[in-house]
C-alpha cells in the first residue's frame, strides 16, 4: 500500500472507530463502571506527572523571561506572560503530551496484547462488542479527564512561576498574582479547556486504533505502542496549531 | 340430554385437537433436528493474494462432531472464525441452524453467537479477571443476578473438574487448566454449537486426553454439535472411536465403539491449501490411498 493510500485508510478506520464508540453509547449495556475506572486510572493516575510538568514549566518560563522583561522594565508583567502562555498553549499541549506518553502507550499495549492473545476474539465470541466495552470507556475518560488535568497543570504552572519569581527574583507574590489576573481573560480559559477535549479524542482514538490493529505477536505489540505514542504526540501538536487558529477566529483571542 | 349429547363430541374434539397439536409439535421438532447446525456453501476467502479458503463446502449435523484435520496455515482456524462471524468470506454462504449469517452485521452476529461456544488455542482467558469472573463473563454481561451466576459457574467448573481453582488468576494456572477454564467459559449458557481450535496443542498426553474426553462428553451426553480443529492424530483416535455413557452408579464412563454400537456422529474433514481433500469417517480416512493423507496420518506431513 502506498503511503497516501495507507494514510487515508488509517484515517477512515480511526473515524469509523470514533463513530462506533460514540454510536454505542446510546445502547445497552452501558459500561459506566468501566468508564469510571478508566477515569480514575487516566485522571487521578496521571495527576502527579502533569502537576510536576506544570509546576516546572511555569518555573522555567519565569526563569527565562524575567531577565528580558526586567531589561525593558516590564518585570511587573511577568505573571501575565507566564499565565497567558501556560493557559493558551503550554498547559494543554504539555498535559496532552504527558498523557499520550503515559496513557496512550498503556492503552495500545493493553489492547494490542489482548489482540495477540486472542482475548479480543474471545470477547466478541462471548457476545461483547470490544469497541463498546474497551474503546468507548477509554475515549470518554480521556475526553473528560484531559481538560481537568490541563486546568490542574495551569494552576501548578502559575504557582511554579510565582515561586521562582519570589525566590530567585525577589518579586512580591501579590504583584505576580495581580499581573496574572490582569493578563488572562475568560476566552483564554475557555480556549484552554476546549483544546484538551480534542486532544483527548486524538490520543484515545489513535492509541485504541493502534492497539486493536496489532499484528505479529509480541513484537507487534511493541511496534503499535511506539506508533501510538509518536502519532498521538505529532497529531496533538499539528492539531494544536489549527485549533488555536480556529479559536482565535471564534473567540477573538490573541489577535493583534 | 340432547344438549349434552351435542356437547360431548365437542369436548372430544378439543382433546384430539390438543393431542394433534402436540403431535405436530413433535413432528416439527424432528425436521428441526435434520436441519444442519452449520453449513458452508462454496466459501472463498483470501488475504491479499493468499487464498485461504478455496471453495469450501461441508455440513455439521446436529449432535455431530466434525474433526477438521490439516497442516498449520491450511485454513482450519479461519473456518471457525468465519462461523463466529469474526471474519467475513469473500464469496459463498455460511448457515448456522439454517440461518444465513454471511452478511450479518456485528450487532446481528451477537445474537447468533449466544448459541455458540468457542474454545481458543491457548484458552484466551482475560488476564485481568479471575477464573470465576472469566467463566461468569457472559452472564455478567447479560446482567444475571449473582446467585445464579455463582451456581452456573460452579456447575461449569465441576464439568471440567476445576472447581477448586475458582478464585485463582489465569497466570496461576497451568496450560491444561487454562484450556479447561476456557472450555467452561465457552459452555456457559449451554450453547448448542461448540468449536475447539486446537485445544490440545502443546499439552502433555494425559491432559490432552482429558480435553478430548470433555469433547466426547459434550457430544454424547449434552447433544452439542461441535467442530474440533486439530492436527494431532491421537485426538482423532479418541474422538472417533470412544463414546461417553453413564454407568449404573451414575458415573460417566468412556467405552470403545464396536461391540455395542458404531459411532456415526463423528466425521473427519481434511484441508489442504484451502480445499477439502477428504470428508468421511475415520475408518475411510485410514483406508485412503491418497499419498498426502497417508503421510499425514503416519505423522510425516510433508
Coordinates of C-alpha atoms in Angstrom, one line a residue:
Chain A
X1 CA 0.0 0.0 0.0
X2 CA 1.5 3.4 -0.9
X3 CA 1.9 5.9 1.9
X4 CA -1.0 8.2 0.8
X5 CA -3.4 5.2 0.5
X6 CA -2.2 3.9 3.9
X7 CA -2.8 7.3 5.5
X8 CA -6.3 7.6 4.0
X9 CA -7.1 4.0 5.1
X10 CA -6.0 4.7 8.7
X11 CA -7.9 7.9 8.8
X12 CA -11.0 6.1 7.6
X13 CA -10.5 3.3 10.2
X14 CA -10.0 5.8 13.0
X15 CA -13.0 7.8 12.0
X16 CA -15.1 4.6 12.0
X17 CA -13.8 3.6 15.4
X18 CA -14.8 7.0 16.8
X19 CA -18.2 6.8 15.2
X20 CA -18.8 3.2 16.5
X21 CA -17.6 4.1 20.0
X22 CA -20.0 7.1 20.3
X23 CA -22.9 5.4 18.5
X24 CA -22.7 2.6 21.0
X25 CA -23.1 4.9 24.0
X26 CA -26.8 5.2 23.4
X27 CA -27.5 1.4 23.5
X28 CA -27.4 -1.1 26.3
X29 CA -25.4 -2.5 28.0
X30 CA -23.6 0.7 29.2
X31 CA -20.2 0.3 30.8
X32 CA -20.4 3.0 33.4
X33 CA -18.3 1.2 36.0
X34 CA -15.6 0.6 33.4
X35 CA -15.7 4.3 32.4
X36 CA -15.3 5.5 36.0
X37 CA -12.4 3.0 36.5
X38 CA -10.7 4.4 33.4
X39 CA -11.3 8.0 34.6
X40 CA -9.6 7.1 37.8
X41 CA -6.7 5.4 36.0
X42 CA -6.3 8.2 33.5
X43 CA -7.2 11.2 35.5
X44 CA -6.0 10.5 39.1
X45 CA -3.2 8.3 37.9
X46 CA -1.7 11.0 35.6
X47 CA -2.1 13.8 38.2
X48 CA 1.4 13.6 39.7
X49 CA 3.3 13.8 36.4
X50 CA 1.0 16.5 35.0
X51 CA 1.4 18.6 38.2
X52 CA 5.1 18.2 38.2
X53 CA 5.3 19.1 34.5
X54 CA 3.1 22.2 35.0
X55 CA 5.0 23.4 38.1
X56 CA 8.4 23.3 36.5
X57 CA 7.2 24.6 33.1
X58 CA 5.8 27.7 34.9
X59 CA 9.0 28.0 36.9
X60 CA 11.3 27.8 33.9
X61 CA 9.1 30.3 31.9
X62 CA 9.7 32.9 34.6
X63 CA 13.4 31.9 34.9
X64 CA 13.9 32.6 31.2
X65 CA 11.6 35.6 30.6
X66 CA 12.1 37.6 33.8
X67 CA 15.6 39.0 32.9
X68 CA 14.3 40.0 29.4
X69 CA 11.3 41.7 30.9
X70 CA 13.5 43.4 33.5
X71 CA 15.7 44.7 30.7
X72 CA 12.6 46.5 29.3
X73 CA 11.5 47.5 32.8
X74 CA 8.4 45.3 32.5
X75 CA 9.1 42.8 35.3
X76 CA 5.7 43.5 36.9
X77 CA 4.2 41.9 33.8
X78 CA 5.9 38.6 34.5
X79 CA 2.7 36.9 35.8
X80 CA 0.8 37.9 32.7
X81 CA 3.5 36.3 30.4
X82 CA 3.5 33.0 32.2
X83 CA -0.2 32.8 32.7
X84 CA -1.0 33.6 29.0
X85 CA 1.4 31.1 27.5
X86 CA 0.5 28.4 30.0
X87 CA -3.2 28.7 29.7
X88 CA -3.3 29.2 26.0
X89 CA -0.6 26.8 24.8
X90 CA 1.7 25.0 27.2
X91 CA -0.8 23.7 29.7
X92 CA -3.0 21.9 27.1
X93 CA -0.1 20.7 24.9
X94 CA 2.2 19.6 27.6
X95 CA -0.5 17.8 29.5
X96 CA -1.6 16.1 26.3
X97 CA 1.9 15.0 25.5
X98 CA 2.5 13.6 29.0
X99 CA -0.8 11.8 28.9
X100 CA -0.2 10.4 25.4
X101 CA 3.1 9.1 26.7
X102 CA 1.6 7.5 29.8
X103 CA -1.9 6.6 28.8
X104 CA -1.6 6.2 25.0
X105 CA 1.2 3.7 25.4
X106 CA -0.7 1.8 28.1
X107 CA -3.9 1.6 26.1
X108 CA -2.3 0.4 22.9
X109 CA -0.1 -2.1 24.8
X110 CA -3.1 -3.5 26.7
X111 CA -5.4 -3.7 23.7
X112 CA -2.5 -5.0 21.5
X113 CA -1.7 -7.8 23.8
X114 CA -5.4 -8.7 24.1
X115 CA -5.4 -8.9 20.3
X116 CA -2.4 -11.2 20.0
X117 CA -3.6 -13.5 22.8
X118 CA -7.0 -13.7 21.1
X119 CA -8.8 -12.1 24.1
X120 CA -10.5 -9.6 21.8
X121 CA -11.8 -12.5 19.6
X122 CA -12.9 -14.3 22.8
X123 CA -14.7 -11.2 23.9
X124 CA -16.5 -11.0 20.5
X125 CA -17.2 -14.7 20.6
X126 CA -18.8 -14.2 24.1
X127 CA -21.2 -11.6 22.6
X128 CA -19.5 -8.4 23.7
X129 CA -18.5 -5.6 21.4
X130 CA -14.9 -4.7 22.3
X131 CA -15.4 -1.2 20.9
X132 CA -18.2 -0.5 23.4
X133 CA -16.6 -2.4 26.3
X134 CA -12.9 -1.3 25.8
X135 CA -12.7 1.6 23.4
X136 CA -15.6 3.8 24.4
X137 CA -14.8 4.0 28.1
X138 CA -11.2 4.9 27.4
X139 CA -12.1 7.6 24.9
X140 CA -14.7 9.1 27.2
X141 CA -12.4 9.0 30.2
X142 CA -9.7 10.8 28.2
X143 CA -12.0 13.4 26.8
X144 CA -13.3 14.2 30.3
X145 CA -10.1 14.0 32.3
X146 CA -7.7 15.8 30.0
X147 CA -9.3 19.2 30.4
X148 CA -9.3 18.7 34.2
X149 CA -5.6 17.7 34.1
X150 CA -4.9 20.7 32.0
X151 CA -6.5 23.1 34.5
X152 CA -4.5 21.5 37.3
X153 CA -1.3 21.9 35.2
X154 CA -2.2 25.5 34.6
X155 CA -2.7 26.2 38.3
X156 CA 0.5 24.5 39.3
X157 CA 2.4 26.3 36.5
X158 CA 1.3 29.7 37.8
X159 CA 2.3 28.6 41.3
X160 CA 5.6 27.4 40.0
X161 CA 6.1 30.8 38.2
X162 CA 5.3 32.7 41.4
X163 CA 7.6 30.6 43.5
X164 CA 10.5 31.2 41.1
X165 CA 9.6 34.9 40.8
X166 CA 9.7 35.4 44.6
X167 CA 12.5 33.1 45.5
X168 CA 15.0 33.9 42.7
X169 CA 14.0 37.4 41.6
X170 CA 12.5 38.6 44.9
X171 CA 9.3 39.7 43.3
X172 CA 6.3 40.2 45.7
X173 CA 3.8 37.4 45.3
X174 CA 0.8 39.8 45.1
X175 CA 2.5 41.7 42.2
X176 CA 2.8 38.5 40.4
X177 CA -0.8 37.4 41.1
X178 CA -2.2 40.8 40.2
X179 CA -0.4 40.6 36.8
X180 CA -1.8 37.1 36.3
X181 CA -5.3 38.3 37.0
X182 CA -4.9 41.3 34.7
X183 CA -3.4 39.2 31.9
X184 CA -5.9 36.4 31.4
X185 CA -9.4 36.6 30.1
X186 CA -12.4 34.3 30.2
X187 CA -11.7 33.5 26.5
X188 CA -8.2 32.3 27.3
X189 CA -9.6 29.9 29.9
X190 CA -12.4 28.7 27.6
X191 CA -10.0 28.1 24.8
X192 CA -7.6 26.3 27.1
X193 CA -10.3 23.9 28.1
X194 CA -11.7 23.3 24.5
X195 CA -8.3 22.2 23.2
X196 CA -7.7 19.3 25.6
X197 CA -11.2 18.0 24.6
X198 CA -9.9 17.4 21.1
X199 CA -6.5 16.2 22.3
X200 CA -8.3 13.6 24.5
X201 CA -10.2 12.4 21.4
X202 CA -7.0 12.3 19.3
X203 CA -5.0 10.3 21.9
X204 CA -7.9 7.9 22.7
X205 CA -8.7 7.2 19.1
X206 CA -5.1 6.8 17.8
X207 CA -4.0 4.6 20.7
X208 CA -7.1 2.4 20.6
X209 CA -6.9 2.0 16.8
X210 CA -3.2 1.1 17.0
X211 CA -3.8 -1.4 19.8
X212 CA -6.7 -3.1 18.0
X213 CA -4.9 -3.3 14.7
X214 CA -1.8 -5.0 16.2
X215 CA -0.5 -7.9 14.2
X216 CA 2.7 -10.0 14.6
X217 CA 2.8 -11.2 18.2
X218 CA 4.7 -9.5 21.0
X219 CA 7.0 -7.6 18.6
X220 CA 3.8 -6.2 17.0
X221 CA 2.6 -5.0 20.5
X222 CA 5.9 -3.1 20.9
X223 CA 5.6 -1.6 17.4
X224 CA 2.0 -0.5 17.8
X225 CA 2.8 1.0 21.3
X226 CA 5.6 3.1 19.8
X227 CA 3.5 4.1 16.8
X228 CA 0.6 5.1 19.1
X229 CA 2.7 7.5 21.2
X230 CA 4.5 9.0 18.3
X231 CA 1.5 9.5 16.2
X232 CA -0.7 10.8 19.0
X233 CA 2.1 13.3 20.0
X234 CA 2.6 14.5 16.5
X235 CA -1.2 15.0 15.8
X236 CA -1.6 16.8 19.1
X237 CA 1.0 19.3 18.0
X238 CA -0.4 19.6 14.5
X239 CA -4.0 19.9 15.7
X240 CA -2.9 22.4 18.3
X241 CA -2.0 24.9 15.6
X242 CA -5.3 24.5 13.7
X243 CA -7.4 24.6 16.9
X244 CA -5.6 27.7 18.0
X245 CA -6.3 29.4 14.7
X246 CA -9.9 28.3 14.9
X247 CA -10.2 29.6 18.5
X248 CA -8.7 32.9 17.6
X249 CA -11.3 33.4 14.9
X250 CA -14.2 32.1 17.0
X251 CA -13.3 33.5 20.4
X252 CA -11.4 36.5 19.1
X253 CA -8.4 36.0 21.3
X254 CA -4.7 36.7 20.8
X255 CA -5.4 39.0 17.8
X256 CA -3.1 41.9 17.1
Chain B
X1 CA -79.9 -34.7 27.2
X2 CA -79.7 -33.5 23.7
X3 CA -77.5 -30.6 24.5
X4 CA -75.1 -32.9 26.5
X5 CA -75.0 -35.3 23.5
X6 CA -74.2 -32.4 21.3
X7 CA -71.5 -31.1 23.7
X8 CA -69.9 -34.5 24.2
X9 CA -68.3 -34.7 20.7
X10 CA -67.1 -31.1 21.1
X11 CA -65.1 -31.9 24.2
X12 CA -63.5 -34.9 22.5
X13 CA -62.8 -32.7 19.5
X14 CA -60.9 -30.3 21.7
X15 CA -58.9 -33.1 23.3
X16 CA -58.0 -34.6 19.9
X17 CA -57.1 -31.2 18.7
X18 CA -54.7 -30.8 21.6
X19 CA -53.2 -34.2 21.1
X20 CA -52.8 -33.4 17.4
X21 CA -51.0 -30.1 18.2
X22 CA -48.6 -32.0 20.4
X23 CA -48.1 -34.4 17.5
X24 CA -47.4 -31.7 15.1
X25 CA -45.1 -30.1 17.6
X26 CA -43.1 -33.4 17.8
X27 CA -43.2 -33.7 14.1
X28 CA -41.9 -30.2 13.6
X29 CA -39.2 -30.8 16.2
X30 CA -37.9 -33.7 14.2
X31 CA -37.3 -31.9 10.9
X32 CA -35.6 -29.2 13.0
X33 CA -33.0 -31.8 14.0
X34 CA -32.4 -32.7 10.4
X35 CA -31.5 -29.0 9.7
X36 CA -27.7 -28.9 9.9
X37 CA -26.2 -26.9 12.7
X38 CA -23.5 -25.5 10.5
X39 CA -23.3 -25.4 6.7
X40 CA -20.7 -24.0 4.4
X41 CA -21.6 -23.5 0.7
X42 CA -18.7 -22.9 -1.6
X43 CA -16.9 -20.4 0.7
X44 CA -13.9 -18.5 -0.7
X45 CA -11.6 -16.2 1.3
X46 CA -8.3 -14.7 0.6
X47 CA -6.0 -12.3 2.4
X48 CA -4.4 -10.0 -0.2
X49 CA -3.1 -12.5 -2.8
X50 CA -3.1 -15.5 -0.5
X51 CA -6.0 -17.9 -0.9
X52 CA -7.0 -19.2 2.5
X53 CA -10.3 -21.0 1.6
X54 CA -10.9 -22.0 -2.0
X55 CA -14.5 -23.3 -2.4
X56 CA -15.1 -25.0 0.9
X57 CA -18.4 -26.8 1.4
X58 CA -19.4 -29.0 4.3
X59 CA -22.2 -29.5 6.8
X60 CA -22.2 -30.3 10.5
X61 CA -25.3 -32.1 11.5
X62 CA -27.0 -31.6 14.9
X63 CA -25.2 -33.5 17.6
X64 CA -22.3 -34.3 15.3
X65 CA -18.6 -33.7 15.9
X66 CA -16.7 -32.6 12.9
X67 CA -12.9 -33.1 13.2
X68 CA -11.0 -30.8 10.9
X69 CA -7.5 -32.0 10.2
X70 CA -4.8 -30.2 8.3
X71 CA -1.5 -28.6 8.5
X72 CA -1.0 -25.2 10.2
X73 CA -2.0 -22.4 8.0
X74 CA -4.3 -24.6 6.0
X75 CA -7.5 -22.6 6.8
X76 CA -8.7 -24.7 9.8
X77 CA -8.8 -21.8 12.3
X78 CA -10.1 -19.5 9.6
X79 CA -13.1 -21.8 9.2
X80 CA -14.0 -21.4 12.8
X81 CA -13.5 -17.6 12.8
X82 CA -15.9 -17.5 9.8
X83 CA -18.6 -19.4 11.7
X84 CA -18.3 -17.0 14.6
X85 CA -18.5 -14.1 12.2
X86 CA -15.1 -12.8 13.3
X87 CA -14.2 -12.8 9.6
X88 CA -16.4 -12.4 6.5
X89 CA -16.0 -14.6 3.4
X90 CA -15.3 -13.1 0.0
X91 CA -18.0 -15.3 -1.5
X92 CA -20.2 -18.2 -0.6
X93 CA -22.7 -18.8 2.1
X94 CA -22.4 -19.8 5.8
X95 CA -25.5 -21.1 7.6
X96 CA -26.0 -21.6 11.3
X97 CA -29.1 -23.6 12.2
X98 CA -30.4 -22.9 8.7
X99 CA -29.9 -19.1 9.1
X100 CA -27.7 -17.4 6.5
X101 CA -25.2 -15.4 8.6
X102 CA -22.9 -14.5 5.7
X103 CA -23.9 -10.8 5.6
X104 CA -24.9 -10.3 9.2
X105 CA -23.7 -7.1 10.9
X106 CA -21.7 -7.3 14.2
X107 CA -24.9 -6.5 16.0
X108 CA -26.9 -9.3 14.4
X109 CA -24.0 -11.7 15.0
X110 CA -24.1 -11.0 18.7
X111 CA -27.5 -12.8 18.8
X112 CA -26.2 -15.8 16.8
X113 CA -23.1 -16.0 19.0
X114 CA -25.3 -16.6 22.0
X115 CA -25.8 -20.2 20.9
X116 CA -22.1 -20.8 20.2
X117 CA -19.2 -21.6 22.4
X118 CA -15.6 -21.2 21.4
X119 CA -12.5 -22.8 22.9
X120 CA -9.4 -20.9 21.8
X121 CA -6.0 -22.3 21.2
X122 CA -4.3 -21.0 24.3
X123 CA -7.5 -20.6 26.3
X124 CA -7.6 -16.8 25.6
X125 CA -8.7 -16.1 29.2
X126 CA -9.0 -12.5 30.2
X127 CA -5.8 -11.9 32.2
X128 CA -7.3 -9.2 34.4
X129 CA -10.2 -11.3 35.6
X130 CA -10.2 -14.3 38.0
X131 CA -11.3 -17.8 36.9
X132 CA -14.7 -17.1 38.4
X133 CA -15.1 -13.8 36.5
X134 CA -13.8 -15.4 33.3
X135 CA -16.3 -18.2 33.4
X136 CA -19.1 -15.8 34.6
X137 CA -18.2 -13.3 31.8
X138 CA -21.2 -13.9 29.6
X139 CA -23.6 -14.0 32.4
X140 CA -22.2 -10.8 33.9
X141 CA -22.6 -9.1 30.6
X142 CA -26.2 -10.2 30.5
X143 CA -26.8 -8.8 33.9
X144 CA -27.8 -12.1 35.5
X145 CA -28.1 -12.0 39.3
X146 CA -25.0 -13.0 41.3
X147 CA -26.6 -16.1 42.9
X148 CA -27.5 -17.7 39.6
X149 CA -24.1 -16.7 38.2
X150 CA -22.2 -18.5 41.0
X151 CA -24.4 -21.6 40.7
X152 CA -23.8 -21.7 36.9
X153 CA -20.0 -21.0 37.2
X154 CA -19.6 -23.8 39.8
X155 CA -21.6 -26.2 37.6
X156 CA -19.4 -25.5 34.6
X157 CA -16.2 -25.7 36.6
X158 CA -17.4 -29.1 38.0
X159 CA -18.0 -30.2 34.4
X160 CA -14.3 -29.5 33.6
X161 CA -13.2 -30.8 37.1
X162 CA -11.6 -27.5 38.2
X163 CA -13.9 -26.2 40.9
X164 CA -11.0 -25.7 43.3
X165 CA -9.4 -23.2 41.0
X166 CA -12.4 -20.8 41.2
X167 CA -10.6 -17.9 42.9
X168 CA -7.3 -18.2 41.0
X169 CA -6.0 -15.8 38.4
X170 CA -5.2 -17.1 34.9
X171 CA -1.5 -16.5 35.4
X172 CA -1.5 -19.0 38.3
X173 CA -2.9 -21.8 36.1
X174 CA -1.0 -24.4 34.0
X175 CA -1.6 -24.6 30.3
X176 CA -4.1 -27.5 30.6
X177 CA -6.0 -25.9 33.4
X178 CA -6.2 -22.7 31.4
X179 CA -7.8 -24.5 28.5
X180 CA -10.2 -26.3 30.7
X181 CA -11.3 -22.9 32.2
X182 CA -11.6 -21.8 28.5
X183 CA -14.0 -24.8 27.9
X184 CA -16.0 -24.0 31.0
X185 CA -16.3 -20.3 29.9
X186 CA -17.4 -21.5 26.4
X187 CA -20.1 -23.7 27.8
X188 CA -21.8 -21.1 30.0
X189 CA -25.3 -20.5 28.7
X190 CA -25.5 -24.1 27.3
X191 CA -24.5 -23.4 23.7
X192 CA -25.7 -25.9 21.1
X193 CA -22.6 -25.5 18.9
X194 CA -19.1 -25.6 20.4
X195 CA -15.9 -25.0 18.5
X196 CA -12.5 -26.2 19.6
X197 CA -9.4 -24.5 18.0
X198 CA -6.5 -26.9 18.5
X199 CA -7.4 -27.3 22.2
X200 CA -4.7 -29.9 22.8
X201 CA -1.7 -28.2 21.1
X202 CA 1.3 -28.2 23.4
X203 CA -0.3 -30.3 26.2
X204 CA 1.0 -33.5 27.7
X205 CA -0.8 -36.7 26.6
X206 CA -2.9 -37.2 29.8
X207 CA -4.1 -33.6 29.8
X208 CA -4.8 -33.8 26.0
X209 CA -6.8 -36.9 26.7
X210 CA -8.9 -35.1 29.4
X211 CA -9.7 -32.3 26.9
X212 CA -10.8 -35.0 24.3
X213 CA -13.0 -36.7 27.0
X214 CA -14.7 -33.3 27.6
X215 CA -15.5 -33.1 23.9
X216 CA -16.8 -36.6 23.9
X217 CA -18.9 -35.9 26.9
X218 CA -20.4 -32.8 25.3
X219 CA -21.2 -34.8 22.1
X220 CA -22.7 -37.8 23.7
X221 CA -24.3 -36.6 26.9
X222 CA -25.2 -32.9 26.2
X223 CA -26.2 -33.2 22.5
X224 CA -23.8 -30.5 21.4
X225 CA -22.7 -30.1 17.7
X226 CA -19.1 -29.3 17.5
X227 CA -16.1 -28.6 15.3
X228 CA -12.8 -29.9 16.6
X229 CA -9.8 -28.5 14.8
X230 CA -6.6 -30.4 15.4
X231 CA -3.5 -31.8 13.7
X232 CA -2.9 -34.5 16.3
X233 CA -3.9 -38.0 15.3
X234 CA -4.5 -39.3 18.8
X235 CA -7.2 -36.7 19.2
X236 CA -8.9 -38.2 16.2
X237 CA -8.5 -41.7 17.6
X238 CA -10.2 -40.8 20.9
X239 CA -13.0 -38.8 19.4
X240 CA -13.9 -41.2 16.6
X241 CA -13.7 -44.4 18.5
X242 CA -14.9 -43.8 22.0
X243 CA -18.2 -42.7 23.4
X244 CA -19.4 -41.5 26.8
X245 CA -22.1 -43.1 28.7
X246 CA -23.4 -43.1 32.3
X247 CA -22.9 -46.4 34.2
X248 CA -25.3 -47.8 36.9
X249 CA -23.7 -45.8 39.7
X250 CA -24.2 -42.6 37.8
X251 CA -20.5 -42.0 36.7
X252 CA -19.5 -41.0 33.3
X253 CA -17.5 -43.8 31.6
X254 CA -15.8 -43.9 28.2
X255 CA -16.2 -47.0 26.1
X256 CA -14.8 -48.2 22.8
X257 CA -17.1 -48.5 19.9
X258 CA -17.5 -51.9 18.2
X259 CA -19.3 -54.4 20.4
X260 CA -22.5 -52.5 21.1
X261 CA -22.5 -49.6 18.7
X262 CA -20.7 -47.9 15.9
X263 CA -20.2 -44.1 16.2
X264 CA -21.9 -42.3 13.4
X265 CA -21.8 -38.9 14.9
X266 CA -18.2 -38.1 14.3
X267 CA -16.7 -37.3 10.9
X268 CA -13.4 -36.1 9.6
X269 CA -12.6 -33.5 7.0
X270 CA -9.1 -32.7 5.9
X271 CA -7.9 -29.4 4.5
X272 CA -5.0 -28.9 2.1
X273 CA -4.2 -25.5 0.6
X274 CA -7.7 -24.1 1.3
X275 CA -9.5 -27.1 -0.2
X276 CA -11.2 -30.1 1.4
X277 CA -9.4 -33.1 0.2
X278 CA -11.1 -35.7 2.4
X279 CA -14.5 -35.9 4.0
X280 CA -15.8 -39.0 5.7
X281 CA -15.5 -41.4 8.6
X282 CA -12.2 -42.2 10.4
X283 CA -12.2 -45.7 9.0
X284 CA -12.4 -44.4 5.5
X285 CA -9.6 -42.0 6.3
X286 CA -7.3 -44.8 7.4
X287 CA -8.1 -46.8 4.2
X288 CA -7.5 -44.0 1.8
X289 CA -4.9 -44.4 -0.9
X290 CA -4.1 -40.6 -1.2
X291 CA -0.3 -40.3 -0.6
X292 CA -0.7 -36.9 1.2
X293 CA -3.3 -38.2 3.6
X294 CA -1.3 -41.4 4.2
X295 CA 1.8 -39.3 5.1
X296 CA -0.3 -37.0 7.3
X297 CA -1.8 -39.9 9.4
X298 CA 1.5 -41.6 9.7
X299 CA 2.8 -38.3 11.2
X300 CA 5.0 -37.2 8.3
X301 CA 3.1 -34.3 6.9
X302 CA 5.4 -33.2 4.2

